[in-house]
Tab-separated table of C-alpha atoms and ligand atoms in Angstrom:
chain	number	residue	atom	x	y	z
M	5	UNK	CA	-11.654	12.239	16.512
M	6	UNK	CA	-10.981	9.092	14.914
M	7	UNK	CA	-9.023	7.257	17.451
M	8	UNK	CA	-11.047	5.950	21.119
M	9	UNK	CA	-7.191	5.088	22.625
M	10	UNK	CA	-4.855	6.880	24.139
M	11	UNK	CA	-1.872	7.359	21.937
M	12	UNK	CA	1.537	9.177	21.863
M	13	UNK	CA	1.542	12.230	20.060
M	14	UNK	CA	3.843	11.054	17.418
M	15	UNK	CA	1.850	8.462	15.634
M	16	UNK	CA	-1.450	9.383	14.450
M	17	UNK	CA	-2.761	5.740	13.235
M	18	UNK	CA	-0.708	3.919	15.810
M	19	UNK	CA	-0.178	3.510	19.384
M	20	UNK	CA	3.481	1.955	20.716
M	21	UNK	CA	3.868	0.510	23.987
M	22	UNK	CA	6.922	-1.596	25.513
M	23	UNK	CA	6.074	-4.784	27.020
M	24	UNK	CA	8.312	-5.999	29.983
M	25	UNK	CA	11.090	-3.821	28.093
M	26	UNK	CA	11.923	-6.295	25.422
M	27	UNK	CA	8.852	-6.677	23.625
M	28	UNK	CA	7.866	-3.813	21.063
M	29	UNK	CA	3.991	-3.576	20.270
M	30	UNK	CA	2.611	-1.201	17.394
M	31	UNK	CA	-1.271	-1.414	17.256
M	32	UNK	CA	-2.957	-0.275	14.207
M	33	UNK	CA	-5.567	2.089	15.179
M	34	UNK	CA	-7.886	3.519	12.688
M	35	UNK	CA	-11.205	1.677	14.174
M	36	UNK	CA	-13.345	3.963	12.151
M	37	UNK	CA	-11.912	2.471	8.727
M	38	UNK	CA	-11.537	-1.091	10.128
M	39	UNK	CA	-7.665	-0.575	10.305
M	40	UNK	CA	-7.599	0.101	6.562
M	41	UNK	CA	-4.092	0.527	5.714
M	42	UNK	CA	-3.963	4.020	4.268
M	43	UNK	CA	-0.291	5.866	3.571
M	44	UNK	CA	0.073	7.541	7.294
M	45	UNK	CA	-0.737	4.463	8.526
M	46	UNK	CA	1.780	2.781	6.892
M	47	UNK	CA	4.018	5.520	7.062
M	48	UNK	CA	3.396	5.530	10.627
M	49	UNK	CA	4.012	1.824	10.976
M	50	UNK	CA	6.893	1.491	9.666
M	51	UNK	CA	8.449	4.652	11.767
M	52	UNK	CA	7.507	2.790	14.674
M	53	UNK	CA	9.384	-0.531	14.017
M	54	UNK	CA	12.400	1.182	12.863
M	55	UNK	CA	11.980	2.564	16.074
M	56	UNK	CA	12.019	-0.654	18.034
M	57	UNK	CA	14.445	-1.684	15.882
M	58	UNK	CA	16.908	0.839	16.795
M	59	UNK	CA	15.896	0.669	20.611
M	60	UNK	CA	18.451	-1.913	22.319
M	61	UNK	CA	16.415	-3.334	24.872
M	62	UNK	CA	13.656	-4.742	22.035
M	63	UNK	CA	14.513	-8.167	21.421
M	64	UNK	CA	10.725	-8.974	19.787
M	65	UNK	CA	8.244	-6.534	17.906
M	66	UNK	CA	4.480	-7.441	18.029
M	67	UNK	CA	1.906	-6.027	15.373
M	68	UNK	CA	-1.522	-6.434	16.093
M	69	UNK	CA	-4.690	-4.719	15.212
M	70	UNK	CA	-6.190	-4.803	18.875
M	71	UNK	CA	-8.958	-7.159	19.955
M	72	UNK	CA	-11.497	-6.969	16.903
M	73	UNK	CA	-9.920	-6.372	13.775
M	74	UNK	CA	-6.524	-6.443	12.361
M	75	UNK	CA	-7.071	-5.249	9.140
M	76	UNK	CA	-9.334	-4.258	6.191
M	77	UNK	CA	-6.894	-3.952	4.078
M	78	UNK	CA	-5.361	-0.862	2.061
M	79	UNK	CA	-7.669	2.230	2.188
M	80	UNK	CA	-9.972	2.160	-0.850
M	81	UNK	CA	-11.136	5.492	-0.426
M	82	UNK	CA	-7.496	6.364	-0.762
M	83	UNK	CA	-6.965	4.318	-3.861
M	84	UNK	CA	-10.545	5.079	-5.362
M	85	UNK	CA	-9.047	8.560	-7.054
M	86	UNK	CA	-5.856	6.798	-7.408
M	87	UNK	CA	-4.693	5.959	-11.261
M	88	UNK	CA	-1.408	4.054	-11.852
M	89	UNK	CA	0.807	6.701	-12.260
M	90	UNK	CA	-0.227	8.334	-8.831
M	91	UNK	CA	0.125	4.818	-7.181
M	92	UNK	CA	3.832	4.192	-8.451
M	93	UNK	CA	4.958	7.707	-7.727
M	94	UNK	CA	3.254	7.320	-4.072
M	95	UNK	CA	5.484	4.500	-3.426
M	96	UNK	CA	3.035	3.252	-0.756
M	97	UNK	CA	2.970	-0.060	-1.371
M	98	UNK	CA	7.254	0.358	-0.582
M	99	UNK	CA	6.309	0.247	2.935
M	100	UNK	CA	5.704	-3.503	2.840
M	101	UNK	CA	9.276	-4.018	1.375
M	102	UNK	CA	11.080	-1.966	4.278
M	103	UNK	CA	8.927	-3.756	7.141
M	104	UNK	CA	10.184	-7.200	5.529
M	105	UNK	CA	13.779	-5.431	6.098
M	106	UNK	CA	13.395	-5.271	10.036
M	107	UNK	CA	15.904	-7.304	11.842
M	108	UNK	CA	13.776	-8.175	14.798
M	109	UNK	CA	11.301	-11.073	14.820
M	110	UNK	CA	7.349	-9.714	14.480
M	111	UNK	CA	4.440	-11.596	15.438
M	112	UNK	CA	1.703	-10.965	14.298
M	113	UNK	CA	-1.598	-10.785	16.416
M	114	UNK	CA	-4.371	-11.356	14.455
M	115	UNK	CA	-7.958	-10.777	15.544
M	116	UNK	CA	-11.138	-10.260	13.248
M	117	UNK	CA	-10.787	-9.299	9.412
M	118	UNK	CA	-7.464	-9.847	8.072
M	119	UNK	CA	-7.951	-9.162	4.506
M	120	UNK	CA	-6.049	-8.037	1.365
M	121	UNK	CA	-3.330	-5.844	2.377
M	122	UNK	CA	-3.920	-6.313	6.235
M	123	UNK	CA	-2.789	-9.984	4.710
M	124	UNK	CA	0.013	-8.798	3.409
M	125	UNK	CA	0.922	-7.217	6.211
M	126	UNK	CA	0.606	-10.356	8.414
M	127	UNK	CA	2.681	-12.213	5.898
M	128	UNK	CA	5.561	-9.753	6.283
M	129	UNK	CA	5.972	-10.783	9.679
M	130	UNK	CA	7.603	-13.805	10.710
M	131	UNK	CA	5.246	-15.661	13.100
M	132	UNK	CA	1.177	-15.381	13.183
M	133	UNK	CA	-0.852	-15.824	15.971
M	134	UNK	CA	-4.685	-15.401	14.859
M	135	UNK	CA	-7.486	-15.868	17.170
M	136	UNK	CA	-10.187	-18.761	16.142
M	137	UNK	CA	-13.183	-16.637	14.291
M	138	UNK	CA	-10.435	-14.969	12.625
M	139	UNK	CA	-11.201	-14.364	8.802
M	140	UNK	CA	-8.201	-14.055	6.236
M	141	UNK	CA	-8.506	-13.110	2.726
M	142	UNK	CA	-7.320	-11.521	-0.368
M	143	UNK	CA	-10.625	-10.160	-1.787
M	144	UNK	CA	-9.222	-7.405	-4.250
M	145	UNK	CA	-10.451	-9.267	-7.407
M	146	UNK	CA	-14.004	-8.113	-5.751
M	147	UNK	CA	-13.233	-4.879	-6.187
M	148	UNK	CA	-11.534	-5.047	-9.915
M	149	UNK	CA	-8.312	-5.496	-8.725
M	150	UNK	CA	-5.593	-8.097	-7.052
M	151	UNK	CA	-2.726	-8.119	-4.355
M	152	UNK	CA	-0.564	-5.449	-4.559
M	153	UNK	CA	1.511	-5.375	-1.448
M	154	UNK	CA	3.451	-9.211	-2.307
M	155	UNK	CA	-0.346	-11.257	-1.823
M	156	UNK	CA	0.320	-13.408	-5.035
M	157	UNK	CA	4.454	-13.578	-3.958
M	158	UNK	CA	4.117	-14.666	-0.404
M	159	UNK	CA	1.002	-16.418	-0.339
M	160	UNK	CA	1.696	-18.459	-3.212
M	161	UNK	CA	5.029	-19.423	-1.376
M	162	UNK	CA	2.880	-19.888	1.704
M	163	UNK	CA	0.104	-22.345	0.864
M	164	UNK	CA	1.273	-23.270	-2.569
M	165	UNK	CA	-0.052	-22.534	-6.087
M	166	UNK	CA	-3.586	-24.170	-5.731
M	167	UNK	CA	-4.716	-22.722	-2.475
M	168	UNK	CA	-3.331	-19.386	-3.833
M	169	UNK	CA	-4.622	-19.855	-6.643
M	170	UNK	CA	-8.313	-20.416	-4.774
M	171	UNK	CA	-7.829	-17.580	-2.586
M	172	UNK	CA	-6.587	-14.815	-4.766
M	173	UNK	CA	-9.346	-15.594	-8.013
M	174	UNK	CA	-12.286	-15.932	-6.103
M	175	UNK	CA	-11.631	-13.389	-3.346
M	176	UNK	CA	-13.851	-15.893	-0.815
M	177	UNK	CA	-12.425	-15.383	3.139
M	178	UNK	CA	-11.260	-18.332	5.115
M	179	UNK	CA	-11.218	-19.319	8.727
M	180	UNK	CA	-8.468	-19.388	10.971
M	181	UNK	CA	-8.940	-23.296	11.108
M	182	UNK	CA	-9.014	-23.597	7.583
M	183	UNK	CA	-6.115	-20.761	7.438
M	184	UNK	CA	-3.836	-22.331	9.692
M	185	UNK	CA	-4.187	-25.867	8.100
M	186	UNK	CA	-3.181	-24.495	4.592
M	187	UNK	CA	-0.052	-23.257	6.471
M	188	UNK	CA	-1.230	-19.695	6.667
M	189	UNK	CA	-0.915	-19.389	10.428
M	190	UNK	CA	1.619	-20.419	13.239
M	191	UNK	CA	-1.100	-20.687	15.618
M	192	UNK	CA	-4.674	-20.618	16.735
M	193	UNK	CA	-5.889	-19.909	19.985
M	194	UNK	CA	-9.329	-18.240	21.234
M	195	UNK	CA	-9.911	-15.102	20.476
M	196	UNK	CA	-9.223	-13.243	23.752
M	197	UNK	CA	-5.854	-15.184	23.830
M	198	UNK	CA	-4.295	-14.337	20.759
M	199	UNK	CA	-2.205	-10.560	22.294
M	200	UNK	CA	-1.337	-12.877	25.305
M	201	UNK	CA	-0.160	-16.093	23.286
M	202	UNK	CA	1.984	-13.475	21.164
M	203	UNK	CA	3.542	-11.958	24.210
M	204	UNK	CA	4.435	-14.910	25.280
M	205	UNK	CA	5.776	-16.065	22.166
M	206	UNK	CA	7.717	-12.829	22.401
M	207	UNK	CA	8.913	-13.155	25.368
M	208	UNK	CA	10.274	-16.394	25.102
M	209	UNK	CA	12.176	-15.057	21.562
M	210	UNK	CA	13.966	-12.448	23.814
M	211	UNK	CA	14.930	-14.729	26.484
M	212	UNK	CA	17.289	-16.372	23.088
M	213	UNK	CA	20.245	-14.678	21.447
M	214	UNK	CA	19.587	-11.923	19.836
M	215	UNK	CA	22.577	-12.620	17.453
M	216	UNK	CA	21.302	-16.025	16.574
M	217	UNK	CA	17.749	-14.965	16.249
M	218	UNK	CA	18.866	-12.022	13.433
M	219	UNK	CA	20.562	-14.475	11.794
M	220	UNK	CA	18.375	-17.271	12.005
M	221	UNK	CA	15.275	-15.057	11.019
M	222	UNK	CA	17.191	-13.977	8.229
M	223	UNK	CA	17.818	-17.464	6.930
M	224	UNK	CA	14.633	-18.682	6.679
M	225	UNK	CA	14.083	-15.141	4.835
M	226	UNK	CA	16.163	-16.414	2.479
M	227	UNK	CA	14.826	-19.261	1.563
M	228	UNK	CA	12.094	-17.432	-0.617
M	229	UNK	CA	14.349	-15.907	-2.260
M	230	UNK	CA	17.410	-17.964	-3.126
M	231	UNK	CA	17.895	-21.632	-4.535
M	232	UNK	CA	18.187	-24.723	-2.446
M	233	UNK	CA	22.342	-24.794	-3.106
M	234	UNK	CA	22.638	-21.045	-2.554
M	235	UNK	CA	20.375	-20.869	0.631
M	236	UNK	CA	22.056	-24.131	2.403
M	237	UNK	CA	25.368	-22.536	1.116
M	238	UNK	CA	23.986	-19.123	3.122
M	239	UNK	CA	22.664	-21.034	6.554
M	240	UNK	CA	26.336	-23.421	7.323
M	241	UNK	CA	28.063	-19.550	6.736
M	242	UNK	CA	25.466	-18.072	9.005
M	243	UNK	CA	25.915	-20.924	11.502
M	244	UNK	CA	29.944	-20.647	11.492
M	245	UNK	CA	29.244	-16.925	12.139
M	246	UNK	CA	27.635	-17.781	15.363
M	247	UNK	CA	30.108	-20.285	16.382
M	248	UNK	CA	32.226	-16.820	16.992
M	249	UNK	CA	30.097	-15.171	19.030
M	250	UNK	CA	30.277	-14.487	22.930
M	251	UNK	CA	26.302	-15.703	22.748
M	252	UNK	CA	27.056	-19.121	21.834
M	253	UNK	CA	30.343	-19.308	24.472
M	254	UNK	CA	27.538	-18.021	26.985
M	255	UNK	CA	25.032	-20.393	25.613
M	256	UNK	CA	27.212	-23.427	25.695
M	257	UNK	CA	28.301	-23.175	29.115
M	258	UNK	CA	25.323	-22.261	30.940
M	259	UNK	CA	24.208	-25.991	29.388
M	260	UNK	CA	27.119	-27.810	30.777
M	261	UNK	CA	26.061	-25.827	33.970
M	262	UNK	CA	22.881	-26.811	33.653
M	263	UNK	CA	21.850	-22.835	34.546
M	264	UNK	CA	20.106	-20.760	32.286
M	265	UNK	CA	21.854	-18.408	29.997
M	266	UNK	CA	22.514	-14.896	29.784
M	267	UNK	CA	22.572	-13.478	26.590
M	268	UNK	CA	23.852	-10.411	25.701
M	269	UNK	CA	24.079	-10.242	21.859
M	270	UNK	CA	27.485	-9.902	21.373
E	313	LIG	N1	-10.722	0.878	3.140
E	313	LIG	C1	-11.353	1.976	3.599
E	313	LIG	N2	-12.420	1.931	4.390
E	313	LIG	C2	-12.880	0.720	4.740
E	313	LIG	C3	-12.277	-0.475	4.293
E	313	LIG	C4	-11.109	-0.368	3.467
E	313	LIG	N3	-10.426	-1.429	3.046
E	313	LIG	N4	-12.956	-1.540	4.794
E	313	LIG	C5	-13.961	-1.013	5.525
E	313	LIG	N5	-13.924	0.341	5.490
E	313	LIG	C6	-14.839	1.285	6.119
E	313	LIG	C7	-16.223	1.232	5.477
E	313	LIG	O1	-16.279	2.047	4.331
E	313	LIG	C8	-17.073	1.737	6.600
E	313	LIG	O2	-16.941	3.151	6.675
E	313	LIG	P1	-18.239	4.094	6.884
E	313	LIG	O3	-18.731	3.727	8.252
E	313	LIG	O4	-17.689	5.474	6.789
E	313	LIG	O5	-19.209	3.722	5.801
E	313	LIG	C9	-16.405	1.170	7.853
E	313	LIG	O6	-15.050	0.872	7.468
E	313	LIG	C10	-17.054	-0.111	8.337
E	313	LIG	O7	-17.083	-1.033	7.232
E	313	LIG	P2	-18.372	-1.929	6.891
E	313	LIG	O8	-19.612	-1.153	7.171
E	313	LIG	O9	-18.191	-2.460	5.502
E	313	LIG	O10	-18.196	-3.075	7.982
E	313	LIG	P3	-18.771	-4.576	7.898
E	313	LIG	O11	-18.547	-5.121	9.269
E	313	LIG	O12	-20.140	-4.608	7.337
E	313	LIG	O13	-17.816	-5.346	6.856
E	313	LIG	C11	-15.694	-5.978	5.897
E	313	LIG	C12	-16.454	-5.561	7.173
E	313	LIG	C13	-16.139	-7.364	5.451
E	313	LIG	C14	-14.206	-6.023	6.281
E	313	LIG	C15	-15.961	-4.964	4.768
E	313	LIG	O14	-15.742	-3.657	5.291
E	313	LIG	C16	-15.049	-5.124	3.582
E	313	LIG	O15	-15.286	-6.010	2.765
E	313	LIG	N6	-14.038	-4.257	3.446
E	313	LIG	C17	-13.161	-4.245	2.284
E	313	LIG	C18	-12.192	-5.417	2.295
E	313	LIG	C19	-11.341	-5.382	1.051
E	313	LIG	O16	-11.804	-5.452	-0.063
E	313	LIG	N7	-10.005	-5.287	1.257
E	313	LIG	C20	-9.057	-5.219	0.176
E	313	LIG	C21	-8.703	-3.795	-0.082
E	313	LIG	S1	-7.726	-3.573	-1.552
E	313	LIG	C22	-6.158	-4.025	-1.101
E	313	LIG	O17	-5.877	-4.400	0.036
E	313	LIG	C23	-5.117	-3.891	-2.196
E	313	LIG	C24	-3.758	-4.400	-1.834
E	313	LIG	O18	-3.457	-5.571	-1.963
E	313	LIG	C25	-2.698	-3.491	-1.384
């Protein structure tokens, strides 16, 4: 038996829990393979955030690894007997591309190894929270090979070319000081903090509009992938969007009421 928590029956690698019934957590849990990201895990992952996503009441989705680790990275006994045709028909490394597609703000809870694809995971999520002898890392040149799950894409955009650079040719781990200086981290806080600090972070993301924060979440999205013109063009459409919605009437007058507000989404 692989797993030492108690888990719902539907996820093998993963246990769900809601958290004041607006905050979604999915914990990896493969602690006998450090979290390695194999395909049910991902598989598994992702079913449970389109899950939360779907689920009304979540306003914030955590993903954490639990208090030691948060990630080895993908399975290399998986990929050991794996050749290149096997990988693209697979279509494993897909799963990172549909988590990037949930709506909902993730935070990411970071604790322990976070290396190669557990990276990659973190870096699909929107804000991470890493405790302070956290280690992060793309080490797949040490093993022959390099990022495959968007490691040279988002990091590079992350930190820049020369930290990238740095990080993805020599493989070497970094701290969560060094980490979070380079602009690889939200946050640090000690180690036995980090699930609380993202809770909280959570919760204060659901106490906001959920309108505003899809759209807002989505902007900043954006701004990877479009240019300068086309992105600010994107964010004053997005904000005259919101200037229509019952959230920002709400929003608005609870100020001038000096009360807080009451969103409902809408
Ligand atoms: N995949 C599968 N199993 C893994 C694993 C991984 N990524 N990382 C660790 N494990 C397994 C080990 O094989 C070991 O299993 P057994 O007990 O059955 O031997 C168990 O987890 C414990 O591991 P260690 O004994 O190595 O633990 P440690 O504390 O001494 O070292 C570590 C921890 C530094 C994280 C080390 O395990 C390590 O370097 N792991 C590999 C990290 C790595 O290279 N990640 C990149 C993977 S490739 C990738 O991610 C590609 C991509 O971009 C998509």
């Amino acid at each position: 038996m692989e797993s030492q928590i108690e888990q719902p029956k539907k996820y093998r690698n993963i246990v769900t829990e809601k958290y004041d019934n607006v905050v979604g957590v999915a914990t990896l849990n493969r602690p006998s393979a450090l979290n390695a990201l194999s395909s049910g895990l991902m598989k598994d992952l992702l079913g449970a955030l389109n899950e939360f996503e779907e689920d009304q009441d979540i306003r914030c989705v955590i993903v954490t690894g639990g208090e030691k680790i948060f990630s080895a990275g993908a399975d290399i006994k998986e990929i050991s007997n794996m050749g290149s045709i096997d990988a693209l028909k697979s279509g494993n490394l897909d799963y990172f591309d549909e988590i990037q597609k949930i709506g909902k703000p993730i935070v990411a809870a970071i604790n322990g190894y976070c290396l190669g694809g557990g990276l990659e995971l973190a870096m699909t999520c929107d804000i991470l929270i890493a405790g302070e002898s956290a280690k992060l890392g793309q080490p797949e040149i040490n093993i022959g090979v390099m990022p495959g799950a968007g490691g040279t894409q988002r990091l590079t955009r992350a930190v820049g070319k020369y930290k990238a650079m740095d990080l993805i040719l020599t493989g070497r781990l970094v701290s969560a000081q060094e980490a979070f200086e380079i602009g690889l981290l939200s946050r640090v806080v000690p180690d036995e903090s980090v699930l609380t600090e993202a809770k909280r972070v959570a919760l204060d993301i659901a106490s906001k509009s959920p309108l505003a924060t899809k759209v807002a979440k989505d902007c900043v999205t954006k701004a990877f992938e479009m240019t300068l013109r086309d992105g600010l063009e994107f964010e004053r459409k997005s904000f005259y969007l919101l200037l229509g919605s019952e959230d920002k009437q709400e929003g608005v007058k609870a100020f001038t009421e000096k009360r807080k507000a009451t969103f409902r989404g809408r």
